[in-house]
CSV table of C-alpha atoms and ligand atoms in Angstrom, one decimal:
chain,number,residue,atom,x,y,z
V,1,UNK,CA,107.1,92.7,48.6
V,2,UNK,CA,107.4,89.4,50.5
V,3,UNK,CA,104.3,87.3,50.9
V,4,UNK,CA,103.4,86.5,54.5
V,5,UNK,CA,103.9,82.9,55.4
V,6,UNK,CA,100.7,80.9,56.0
V,7,UNK,CA,99.4,80.7,59.5
V,8,UNK,CA,101.2,78.0,61.5
V,9,UNK,CA,98.8,75.2,62.6
V,10,UNK,CA,100.5,75.3,66.1
V,11,UNK,CA,99.1,78.8,66.6
V,12,UNK,CA,95.6,77.8,65.7
V,13,UNK,CA,95.5,74.9,68.2
V,14,UNK,CA,97.3,75.8,71.4
V,15,UNK,CA,94.9,76.7,74.2
V,16,UNK,CA,97.2,78.4,76.7
V,17,UNK,CA,100.0,80.4,75.1
V,18,UNK,CA,103.3,80.7,76.9
V,19,UNK,CA,105.0,84.1,76.7
V,20,UNK,CA,108.3,85.7,77.9
V,21,UNK,CA,108.6,89.5,78.2
V,22,UNK,CA,111.9,91.1,77.7
V,23,UNK,CA,111.8,94.7,79.0
V,24,UNK,CA,108.8,93.9,81.2
V,25,UNK,CA,109.1,97.0,83.4
V,26,UNK,CA,109.0,99.5,80.5
V,27,UNK,CA,106.1,101.3,78.8
V,28,UNK,CA,105.5,98.5,76.3
V,29,UNK,CA,106.2,95.8,78.9
V,30,UNK,CA,103.6,97.3,81.2
V,31,UNK,CA,101.0,97.3,78.5
V,32,UNK,CA,101.9,93.7,77.7
V,33,UNK,CA,101.3,92.8,81.3
V,34,UNK,CA,98.0,94.6,81.3
V,35,UNK,CA,96.7,92.7,78.3
V,36,UNK,CA,97.8,89.4,79.8
V,37,UNK,CA,96.1,90.2,83.1
V,38,UNK,CA,93.0,91.2,81.2
V,39,UNK,CA,93.0,87.8,79.5
V,40,UNK,CA,94.2,85.5,82.3
V,41,UNK,CA,93.7,81.9,81.4
V,42,UNK,CA,94.8,82.5,77.8
V,43,UNK,CA,98.5,83.1,78.7
V,44,UNK,CA,101.2,81.8,81.0
V,45,UNK,CA,104.3,83.9,81.6
V,46,UNK,CA,107.6,82.2,81.7
V,47,UNK,CA,110.3,84.9,81.8
V,48,UNK,CA,110.2,88.6,82.7
V,49,UNK,CA,113.4,90.8,82.4
V,50,UNK,CA,114.5,94.4,83.2
V,51,UNK,CA,117.7,96.4,83.2
V,52,UNK,CA,118.2,97.4,86.9
V,53,UNK,CA,114.9,98.1,88.7
V,54,UNK,CA,114.6,95.1,90.9
V,55,UNK,CA,111.5,96.1,92.8
V,56,UNK,CA,109.5,96.8,89.7
V,57,UNK,CA,110.7,93.5,88.1
V,58,UNK,CA,109.8,91.5,91.1
V,59,UNK,CA,106.4,93.2,91.3
V,60,UNK,CA,105.6,92.4,87.6
V,61,UNK,CA,106.9,88.8,88.0
V,62,UNK,CA,104.6,88.3,91.0
V,63,UNK,CA,101.6,89.9,89.3
V,64,UNK,CA,102.0,87.7,86.2
V,65,UNK,CA,103.0,84.6,88.1
V,66,UNK,CA,106.2,84.3,86.0
V,67,UNK,CA,108.6,81.4,86.5
V,68,UNK,CA,111.9,83.3,86.1
V,69,UNK,CA,112.9,87.0,86.5
V,70,UNK,CA,116.2,88.1,85.0
V,71,UNK,CA,117.9,91.4,85.8
V,72,UNK,CA,120.6,92.7,83.4
V,73,UNK,CA,122.7,94.3,86.1
V,74,UNK,CA,124.6,91.4,87.8
V,75,UNK,CA,125.2,93.5,90.9
V,76,UNK,CA,121.4,93.4,91.6
V,77,UNK,CA,121.0,89.6,91.8
V,78,UNK,CA,120.9,89.4,95.6
V,79,UNK,CA,118.4,92.3,95.7
V,80,UNK,CA,116.3,90.5,93.2
V,81,UNK,CA,116.4,87.3,95.2
V,82,UNK,CA,115.3,89.2,98.2
V,83,UNK,CA,112.5,90.9,96.4
V,84,UNK,CA,111.2,87.5,95.1
V,85,UNK,CA,111.6,85.7,98.5
V,86,UNK,CA,108.7,83.3,99.2
V,87,UNK,CA,107.3,83.6,95.7
V,88,UNK,CA,108.9,80.5,94.2
V,89,UNK,CA,110.0,82.6,91.2
V,90,UNK,CA,113.6,81.9,90.1
V,91,UNK,CA,116.0,84.8,89.8
V,92,UNK,CA,119.0,85.3,87.5
V,93,UNK,CA,121.2,88.1,86.3
V,94,UNK,CA,123.6,89.2,83.6
V,95,UNK,CA,123.8,89.0,79.9
V,96,UNK,CA,124.5,85.3,79.6
V,97,UNK,CA,121.4,84.6,81.8
V,98,UNK,CA,119.5,86.9,79.5
V,99,UNK,CA,120.4,84.9,76.4
V,100,UNK,CA,119.7,81.6,78.2
V,101,UNK,CA,116.3,82.9,79.2
V,102,UNK,CA,115.5,84.0,75.7
V,103,UNK,CA,116.1,80.5,74.4
V,104,UNK,CA,113.7,78.8,76.8
V,105,UNK,CA,110.9,77.1,74.9
V,106,UNK,CA,107.8,79.3,74.9
V,107,UNK,CA,105.2,80.2,72.2
V,108,UNK,CA,106.1,83.9,72.0
V,109,UNK,CA,108.9,86.2,73.2
V,110,UNK,CA,107.9,89.8,73.4
V,111,UNK,CA,111.0,92.0,72.6
V,112,UNK,CA,110.3,95.2,74.5
V,113,UNK,CA,113.8,96.3,75.5
V,114,UNK,CA,114.8,99.7,74.3
V,115,UNK,CA,117.9,100.1,72.1
V,116,UNK,CA,120.5,97.8,70.6
V,117,UNK,CA,120.8,96.3,74.1
V,118,UNK,CA,117.8,94.1,73.1
V,119,UNK,CA,119.4,92.6,70.0
V,120,UNK,CA,121.2,89.7,71.6
V,121,UNK,CA,118.2,88.3,73.5
V,122,UNK,CA,115.8,88.9,70.6
V,123,UNK,CA,118.2,87.1,68.2
V,124,UNK,CA,118.6,84.3,70.7
V,125,UNK,CA,114.9,83.7,70.7
V,126,UNK,CA,114.8,83.7,66.9
V,127,UNK,CA,117.6,81.2,66.8
V,128,UNK,CA,115.8,79.0,69.4
V,129,UNK,CA,112.9,78.9,66.9
V,130,UNK,CA,110.6,81.0,68.9
V,131,UNK,CA,108.1,83.6,67.4
V,132,UNK,CA,109.0,87.1,68.4
V,133,UNK,CA,106.5,90.0,69.0
V,134,UNK,CA,108.9,92.9,68.2
V,135,UNK,CA,108.6,96.3,69.7
V,136,UNK,CA,112.3,96.8,70.0
V,137,UNK,CA,112.8,98.4,66.5
V,138,UNK,CA,116.4,99.2,67.1
V,139,UNK,CA,117.2,95.4,66.6
V,140,UNK,CA,116.2,95.9,62.9
V,141,UNK,CA,118.0,99.2,62.5
V,142,UNK,CA,121.1,97.8,64.1
V,143,UNK,CA,121.2,94.5,62.2
V,144,UNK,CA,118.0,94.1,60.2
V,145,UNK,CA,119.3,91.9,57.4
V,146,UNK,CA,121.0,89.5,59.8
V,147,UNK,CA,117.9,89.4,62.0
V,148,UNK,CA,115.4,88.8,59.2
V,149,UNK,CA,117.7,86.2,57.6
V,150,UNK,CA,118.0,84.3,60.9
V,151,UNK,CA,114.2,84.5,61.3
V,152,UNK,CA,113.7,83.1,57.9
V,153,UNK,CA,116.2,80.3,58.4
V,154,UNK,CA,114.6,79.4,61.8
V,155,UNK,CA,111.1,79.5,60.1
V,156,UNK,CA,109.7,81.8,62.8
V,157,UNK,CA,107.3,84.7,62.7
V,158,UNK,CA,108.2,88.3,63.6
V,159,UNK,CA,104.9,89.9,64.7
V,160,UNK,CA,105.2,93.7,64.6
V,161,UNK,CA,104.2,95.5,67.8
V,162,UNK,CA,105.1,99.0,66.7
V,163,UNK,CA,101.7,100.5,66.0
V,164,UNK,CA,102.4,101.6,62.4
V,165,UNK,CA,103.9,98.2,61.4
V,166,UNK,CA,101.2,96.4,63.2
V,167,UNK,CA,98.7,98.4,61.1
V,168,UNK,CA,100.5,97.4,57.9
V,169,UNK,CA,100.6,93.8,59.1
V,170,UNK,CA,96.8,93.9,59.6
V,171,UNK,CA,96.2,95.6,56.2
V,172,UNK,CA,98.3,93.2,54.4
V,173,UNK,CA,96.4,90.6,52.3
V,174,UNK,CA,98.6,87.5,52.1
V,175,UNK,CA,97.4,86.6,48.6
V,176,UNK,CA,98.1,90.2,47.3
V,177,UNK,CA,101.6,90.8,48.6
V,178,UNK,CA,102.7,91.4,45.0
V,179,UNK,CA,100.0,94.0,44.5
V,180,UNK,CA,101.3,96.4,47.1
V,181,UNK,CA,102.3,99.7,45.5
V,182,UNK,CA,103.3,101.7,48.6
V,183,UNK,CA,103.3,101.5,52.3
V,184,UNK,CA,102.6,104.6,54.3
V,185,UNK,CA,103.5,105.1,58.0
V,186,UNK,CA,101.8,107.9,59.8
V,187,UNK,CA,103.5,110.1,62.4
V,188,UNK,CA,102.0,112.4,65.0
V,189,UNK,CA,104.6,115.0,64.2
V,190,UNK,CA,105.6,115.1,67.9
V,191,UNK,CA,105.6,118.1,70.2
V,192,UNK,CA,107.5,120.3,67.8
V,193,UNK,CA,105.3,119.7,64.7
V,194,UNK,CA,104.3,123.4,64.4
V,195,UNK,CA,107.3,125.0,66.2
V,196,UNK,CA,109.5,127.4,64.2
V,197,UNK,CA,113.1,126.2,63.9
V,198,UNK,CA,114.2,129.1,66.1
V,199,UNK,CA,112.1,127.9,69.0
V,200,UNK,CA,113.2,124.3,68.5
V,201,UNK,CA,116.8,125.5,68.9
V,202,UNK,CA,115.9,126.4,72.5
V,203,UNK,CA,113.6,123.4,73.2
V,204,UNK,CA,114.1,122.0,76.7
V,205,UNK,CA,114.1,118.4,77.8
V,206,UNK,CA,110.7,118.9,79.4
V,207,UNK,CA,109.4,120.3,76.0
V,208,UNK,CA,110.7,117.4,74.1
V,209,UNK,CA,109.3,114.8,76.6
V,210,UNK,CA,105.7,116.2,76.2
V,211,UNK,CA,104.4,113.9,73.5
V,212,UNK,CA,101.0,115.1,72.2
V,213,UNK,CA,99.5,111.6,71.7
V,214,UNK,CA,101.4,108.7,73.1
V,215,UNK,CA,102.7,107.9,76.6
V,216,UNK,CA,106.0,106.1,76.0
V,217,UNK,CA,109.5,105.5,77.4
V,218,UNK,CA,111.9,108.5,77.3
V,219,UNK,CA,114.1,107.3,74.4
V,220,UNK,CA,111.3,106.8,71.9
V,221,UNK,CA,109.6,110.0,73.1
V,222,UNK,CA,112.7,112.0,72.2
V,223,UNK,CA,113.0,110.1,68.9
V,224,UNK,CA,109.4,111.2,68.2
V,225,UNK,CA,110.3,114.8,68.9
V,226,UNK,CA,113.2,114.7,66.4
V,227,UNK,CA,111.1,112.4,64.1
V,228,UNK,CA,114.1,110.0,64.1
V,229,UNK,CA,111.5,107.5,65.4
V,230,UNK,CA,109.8,107.7,62.0
V,231,UNK,CA,113.1,107.3,60.3
V,232,UNK,CA,113.9,104.2,62.4
V,233,UNK,CA,110.4,103.0,61.5
V,234,UNK,CA,111.0,103.3,57.7
V,235,UNK,CA,114.1,101.1,58.2
V,236,UNK,CA,112.1,98.7,60.4
V,237,UNK,CA,109.3,98.5,57.7
V,238,UNK,CA,111.9,97.9,55.0
V,239,UNK,CA,113.1,94.8,56.8
V,240,UNK,CA,109.7,93.5,58.0
V,241,UNK,CA,108.0,93.8,54.7
V,242,UNK,CA,110.9,93.6,52.2
V,243,UNK,CA,109.9,96.9,50.5
V,244,UNK,CA,112.5,99.3,49.2
V,245,UNK,CA,112.9,102.9,50.5
V,246,UNK,CA,111.2,104.5,47.4
V,247,UNK,CA,107.9,102.7,48.2
V,248,UNK,CA,107.9,103.6,51.9
V,249,UNK,CA,106.1,106.9,52.6
V,250,UNK,CA,105.7,108.9,55.8
V,251,UNK,CA,102.7,111.3,56.4
V,252,UNK,CA,102.3,113.5,59.4
V,253,UNK,CA,98.8,112.8,60.9
V,254,UNK,CA,98.5,114.7,64.2
V,255,UNK,CA,95.3,112.9,65.4
V,256,UNK,CA,97.2,109.5,65.4
V,257,UNK,CA,94.0,107.7,64.4
V,258,UNK,CA,95.2,106.1,61.1
V,259,UNK,CA,98.3,104.2,62.1
V,260,UNK,CA,99.4,103.1,58.6
V,261,UNK,CA,98.0,102.1,55.3
V,262,UNK,CA,98.8,100.2,52.2
V,263,UNK,CA,98.0,101.4,48.7
V,264,UNK,CA,97.4,98.5,46.3
V,265,UNK,CA,98.0,98.5,42.6
V,266,UNK,CA,94.2,98.9,41.9
V,267,UNK,CA,94.1,102.2,43.8
V,268,UNK,CA,92.5,100.7,46.9
V,269,UNK,CA,93.9,101.8,50.2
V,270,UNK,CA,93.6,99.6,53.3
V,271,UNK,CA,94.3,101.2,56.6
V,272,UNK,CA,94.1,100.3,60.3
V,273,UNK,CA,92.6,102.8,62.7
V,274,UNK,CA,92.4,102.8,66.4
V,275,UNK,CA,92.9,104.7,69.6
V,276,UNK,CA,96.5,105.7,70.4
V,277,UNK,CA,96.9,102.9,72.9
V,278,UNK,CA,99.7,100.3,72.5
V,279,UNK,CA,97.5,97.6,74.1
V,280,UNK,CA,95.7,97.4,70.8
V,281,UNK,CA,98.7,96.2,68.6
V,282,UNK,CA,100.1,94.2,71.6
V,283,UNK,CA,96.8,92.3,72.0
V,284,UNK,CA,96.8,91.7,68.2
V,285,UNK,CA,100.3,90.1,68.4
V,286,UNK,CA,99.6,88.1,71.6
V,287,UNK,CA,96.5,86.5,70.2
V,288,UNK,CA,97.4,86.4,66.5
V,289,UNK,CA,95.9,85.0,64.3
V,290,UNK,CA,92.8,85.2,66.5
V,291,UNK,CA,91.5,88.5,67.9
V,292,UNK,CA,90.6,88.6,71.6
V,293,UNK,CA,88.8,91.2,73.6
V,294,UNK,CA,90.8,93.9,75.2
V,295,UNK,CA,89.5,96.8,77.2
V,296,UNK,CA,91.0,100.0,75.8
V,297,UNK,CA,89.4,103.3,75.0
V,298,UNK,CA,87.4,102.9,71.8
V,299,UNK,CA,88.0,105.3,68.9
V,300,UNK,CA,85.1,107.8,68.6
V,301,UNK,CA,85.4,109.2,65.1
V,302,UNK,CA,82.6,111.7,65.6
V,303,UNK,CA,84.5,113.1,68.6
V,304,UNK,CA,87.7,113.3,66.6
V,305,UNK,CA,85.8,115.1,63.9
V,306,UNK,CA,88.4,115.5,61.2
V,307,UNK,CA,91.5,113.7,60.2
V,308,UNK,CA,94.4,115.7,58.7
V,309,UNK,CA,97.5,114.7,56.8
V,310,UNK,CA,100.6,116.6,55.8
V,311,UNK,CA,104.0,116.0,54.3
V,312,UNK,CA,106.8,116.0,56.9
V,313,UNK,CA,109.1,119.1,57.0
V,314,UNK,CA,112.5,117.6,56.2
V,315,UNK,CA,114.1,121.0,56.9
V,316,UNK,CA,113.1,121.1,60.6
V,317,UNK,CA,113.3,117.3,61.0
V,318,UNK,CA,116.5,116.3,59.3
V,319,UNK,CA,116.6,113.0,61.2
V,320,UNK,CA,114.1,111.6,58.8
V,321,UNK,CA,116.4,112.3,55.8
V,322,UNK,CA,119.3,110.9,57.7
V,323,UNK,CA,117.5,107.6,58.3
V,324,UNK,CA,116.6,107.4,54.7
V,325,UNK,CA,120.1,108.1,53.6
V,326,UNK,CA,121.3,105.4,56.0
V,327,UNK,CA,118.8,102.9,54.6
V,328,UNK,CA,119.9,103.6,51.1
V,329,UNK,CA,123.6,103.3,52.1
V,330,UNK,CA,123.4,99.9,53.7
V,331,UNK,CA,123.6,98.0,57.0
V,332,UNK,CA,126.7,99.7,58.2
V,333,UNK,CA,125.0,103.1,58.0
V,334,UNK,CA,121.8,102.1,59.7
V,335,UNK,CA,123.9,100.5,62.5
V,336,UNK,CA,125.9,103.7,63.0
V,337,UNK,CA,122.7,105.8,62.7
V,338,UNK,CA,121.1,103.9,65.5
V,339,UNK,CA,124.2,103.8,67.8
V,340,UNK,CA,124.9,107.5,67.3
V,341,UNK,CA,121.3,108.4,67.9
V,342,UNK,CA,121.2,106.4,71.2
V,343,UNK,CA,124.2,108.2,72.4
V,344,UNK,CA,123.0,111.6,71.3
V,345,UNK,CA,119.5,111.1,72.9
V,346,UNK,CA,121.2,110.1,76.2
V,347,UNK,CA,123.4,113.1,76.0
V,348,UNK,CA,120.4,115.4,75.4
V,349,UNK,CA,118.5,113.8,78.3
V,350,UNK,CA,121.6,114.3,80.4
V,351,UNK,CA,121.6,118.0,79.6
V,352,UNK,CA,124.8,118.0,77.6
V,353,UNK,CA,123.7,118.9,74.2
V,354,UNK,CA,120.8,121.0,72.7
V,355,UNK,CA,117.8,119.4,71.0
V,356,UNK,CA,118.9,120.2,67.4
V,357,UNK,CA,122.3,118.8,68.2
V,358,UNK,CA,120.9,115.3,68.2
V,359,UNK,CA,120.5,115.1,64.4
V,360,UNK,CA,123.7,117.0,63.9
V,361,UNK,CA,125.7,114.4,66.0
V,362,UNK,CA,124.1,111.6,64.0
V,363,UNK,CA,125.0,113.2,60.7
V,364,UNK,CA,128.6,113.9,61.8
V,365,UNK,CA,128.9,110.3,63.1
V,366,UNK,CA,127.6,108.9,59.8
V,367,UNK,CA,130.1,111.1,58.0
V,368,UNK,CA,133.0,110.1,60.2
V,369,UNK,CA,132.2,106.4,60.0
V,370,UNK,CA,131.8,106.3,56.2
V,371,UNK,CA,135.6,106.3,55.6
V,372,UNK,CA,136.5,103.3,57.8
V,373,UNK,CA,133.2,101.4,57.9
V,374,UNK,CA,131.4,102.4,54.7
V,375,UNK,CA,130.3,99.3,52.8
V,376,UNK,CA,131.0,96.8,55.6
V,377,UNK,CA,128.6,94.0,55.8
V,378,UNK,CA,127.1,92.6,59.1
V,379,UNK,CA,127.3,88.9,59.0
V,380,UNK,CA,127.1,88.0,62.7
V,381,UNK,CA,125.8,89.5,65.9
V,382,UNK,CA,129.4,90.1,67.0
V,383,UNK,CA,130.0,92.2,63.9
V,384,UNK,CA,126.8,94.1,64.6
V,385,UNK,CA,127.9,94.8,68.2
V,386,UNK,CA,131.4,95.8,67.3
V,387,UNK,CA,130.1,98.2,64.8
V,388,UNK,CA,127.6,99.5,67.3
V,389,UNK,CA,130.4,100.1,69.8
V,390,UNK,CA,132.4,102.0,67.2
V,391,UNK,CA,129.3,104.1,66.3
V,392,UNK,CA,128.9,105.0,70.0
V,393,UNK,CA,132.6,105.9,70.3
V,394,UNK,CA,132.4,108.2,67.2
V,395,UNK,CA,129.3,109.9,68.5
V,396,UNK,CA,130.8,110.4,72.0
V,397,UNK,CA,133.8,111.9,70.3
V,398,UNK,CA,131.6,114.3,68.3
V,399,UNK,CA,129.8,115.3,71.4
V,400,UNK,CA,133.1,115.8,73.3
V,401,UNK,CA,134.3,118.0,70.5
V,402,UNK,CA,131.1,120.1,70.6
V,403,UNK,CA,131.4,120.5,74.4
V,404,UNK,CA,135.0,121.6,74.1
V,405,UNK,CA,134.2,124.2,71.5
V,406,UNK,CA,131.4,125.5,73.7
V,407,UNK,CA,133.7,125.8,76.8
V,408,UNK,CA,136.7,127.1,74.8
P,501,NAD,P1,111.1,101.9,78.3
P,501,NAD,O1,112.3,102.7,78.5
P,501,NAD,O2,109.8,102.3,78.9
P,501,NAD,O3,111.4,100.4,78.7
P,501,NAD,C1,112.5,99.7,78.3
P,501,NAD,C2,112.6,98.3,79.0
P,501,NAD,O4,113.8,97.7,78.6
P,501,NAD,C3,112.6,98.4,80.5
P,501,NAD,O5,112.0,97.2,81.0
P,501,NAD,C4,114.1,98.3,80.9
P,501,NAD,O6,114.4,97.8,82.1
P,501,NAD,C5,114.6,97.5,79.8
P,501,NAD,N1,116.0,97.8,79.4
P,501,NAD,C6,116.5,99.0,79.1
P,501,NAD,N2,117.8,98.9,78.8
P,501,NAD,C7,118.2,97.6,79.0
P,501,NAD,C8,119.4,96.9,78.9
P,501,NAD,N3,120.5,97.6,78.6
P,501,NAD,N4,119.4,95.6,79.1
P,501,NAD,C9,118.3,95.0,79.4
P,501,NAD,N5,117.1,95.6,79.6
P,501,NAD,C10,117.0,96.9,79.3
P,501,NAD,O7,110.9,101.8,76.7
P,501,NAD,P2,109.6,101.6,75.8
P,501,NAD,O8,109.0,102.9,75.6
P,501,NAD,O9,108.7,100.5,76.5
P,501,NAD,O10,110.1,101.0,74.5
P,501,NAD,C11,110.6,99.7,74.3
P,501,NAD,C12,110.9,99.5,72.8
P,501,NAD,O11,109.6,99.5,72.1
P,501,NAD,C13,111.7,100.5,72.1
P,501,NAD,O12,112.5,99.9,71.1
P,501,NAD,C14,110.7,101.4,71.5
P,501,NAD,O13,111.2,102.1,70.3
P,501,NAD,C15,109.6,100.4,71.1
P,501,NAD,N6,108.3,101.0,71.0
P,501,NAD,C16,107.7,101.6,72.1
P,501,NAD,C17,106.4,102.1,72.1
P,501,NAD,C18,105.8,102.8,73.3
P,501,NAD,O14,104.6,103.1,73.2
P,501,NAD,N7,106.5,102.9,74.4
P,501,NAD,C19,105.7,102.1,70.8
P,501,NAD,C20,106.3,101.5,69.7
P,501,NAD,C21,107.6,100.9,69.8
P,502,MG,MG1,105.6,103.5,66.1
């Protein structure tokens, strides 16, 4: 396991920290804004971005006193300008503006876009030498080796926002990185943890969106229901902590109190516990290496009563095994896994395919891609995005095939 770099003196000294938030209107983005507003005076916001919701973007830009708001959809630029009128906040639109915005000099970029769409801006921030607080796990699933290599070359920090990885980051003793035996990520088990397979077959979109513990955006909520989220997180942990698949465990822990733990070679286990509230890991990243106050519900262990842990059921949640298979197969496979999963989740949310079809589509896509792409390396962002596009094409074809069979 890689030893964490020593704390940069820059981070110890700066009084006001400048932050840009990519995906500022989403679930994570909103929690980031909340922490910043709770700790006004500690942070200045430079850039906020969103995909297409101009009103929400303008509102968060005004609330945070941002300098620049960028909307991904270029056709929404005039609407954004109008929504920002009189505020003095600059407006920009489109993917080139997004990259430019990610390269502006700030202390920290929060990567909270959902999906591989966030890879280009996050990588631009890395290459501009800016520390990144990473929620957007798909960046690492799509192009983890490239991403981490560029981060190392630029000498920047990736601070994990994802609650399990943040827990591991907190439990990691810099001087004992070599003494780590295993890393365990916990999973709530999602809404179908105790559903029989037969019932899962008929699960509706509403059933799948009913997460028992966390309130999150729709894509990750569906990923939690299939447990693909935990699979993506195993891949994310592999890249963040340079630990191989065999030493990365997953345990289902329905109370979502223990977010992750490290087992050291002397048998000691160090864990991080907290309420299931993303503002806790977000505050940790924003203030790191210092801890600052944040008003969140405090964990009341007496009220929780008991903590339970169980092995995941790989039969009912095949997405977990698929992710592990992809991790062990190489970058091409995790890239395709991610692309196919994004397409399949969209298709499920669009009412086209059934819940259990999500993992089947991913499996079929991995299978179909193995012949042409198997073993391919990802040496550049263009290569990652070309492969991602191919994964999406293959997955759409698999869905089309399924729909034709159903109609025919
Ligand atoms: P969300 O759907 O609520 O928000 C996504 C944000 O990204 C929005 O601001 C949206 O405008 C923007 N966006 C979406 N597509 C875009 C595109 N093509 N181009 C530019 N911007 C785009 O998602 P979320 O739940 O906040 O999750 C964000 C990321 O954080 C995901 O990678 C997710 O896996 C990860 N994460 C989320 C949580 C959580 O509690 N929500 C926890 C851990 C990790
Ligand atoms: Mg997580």
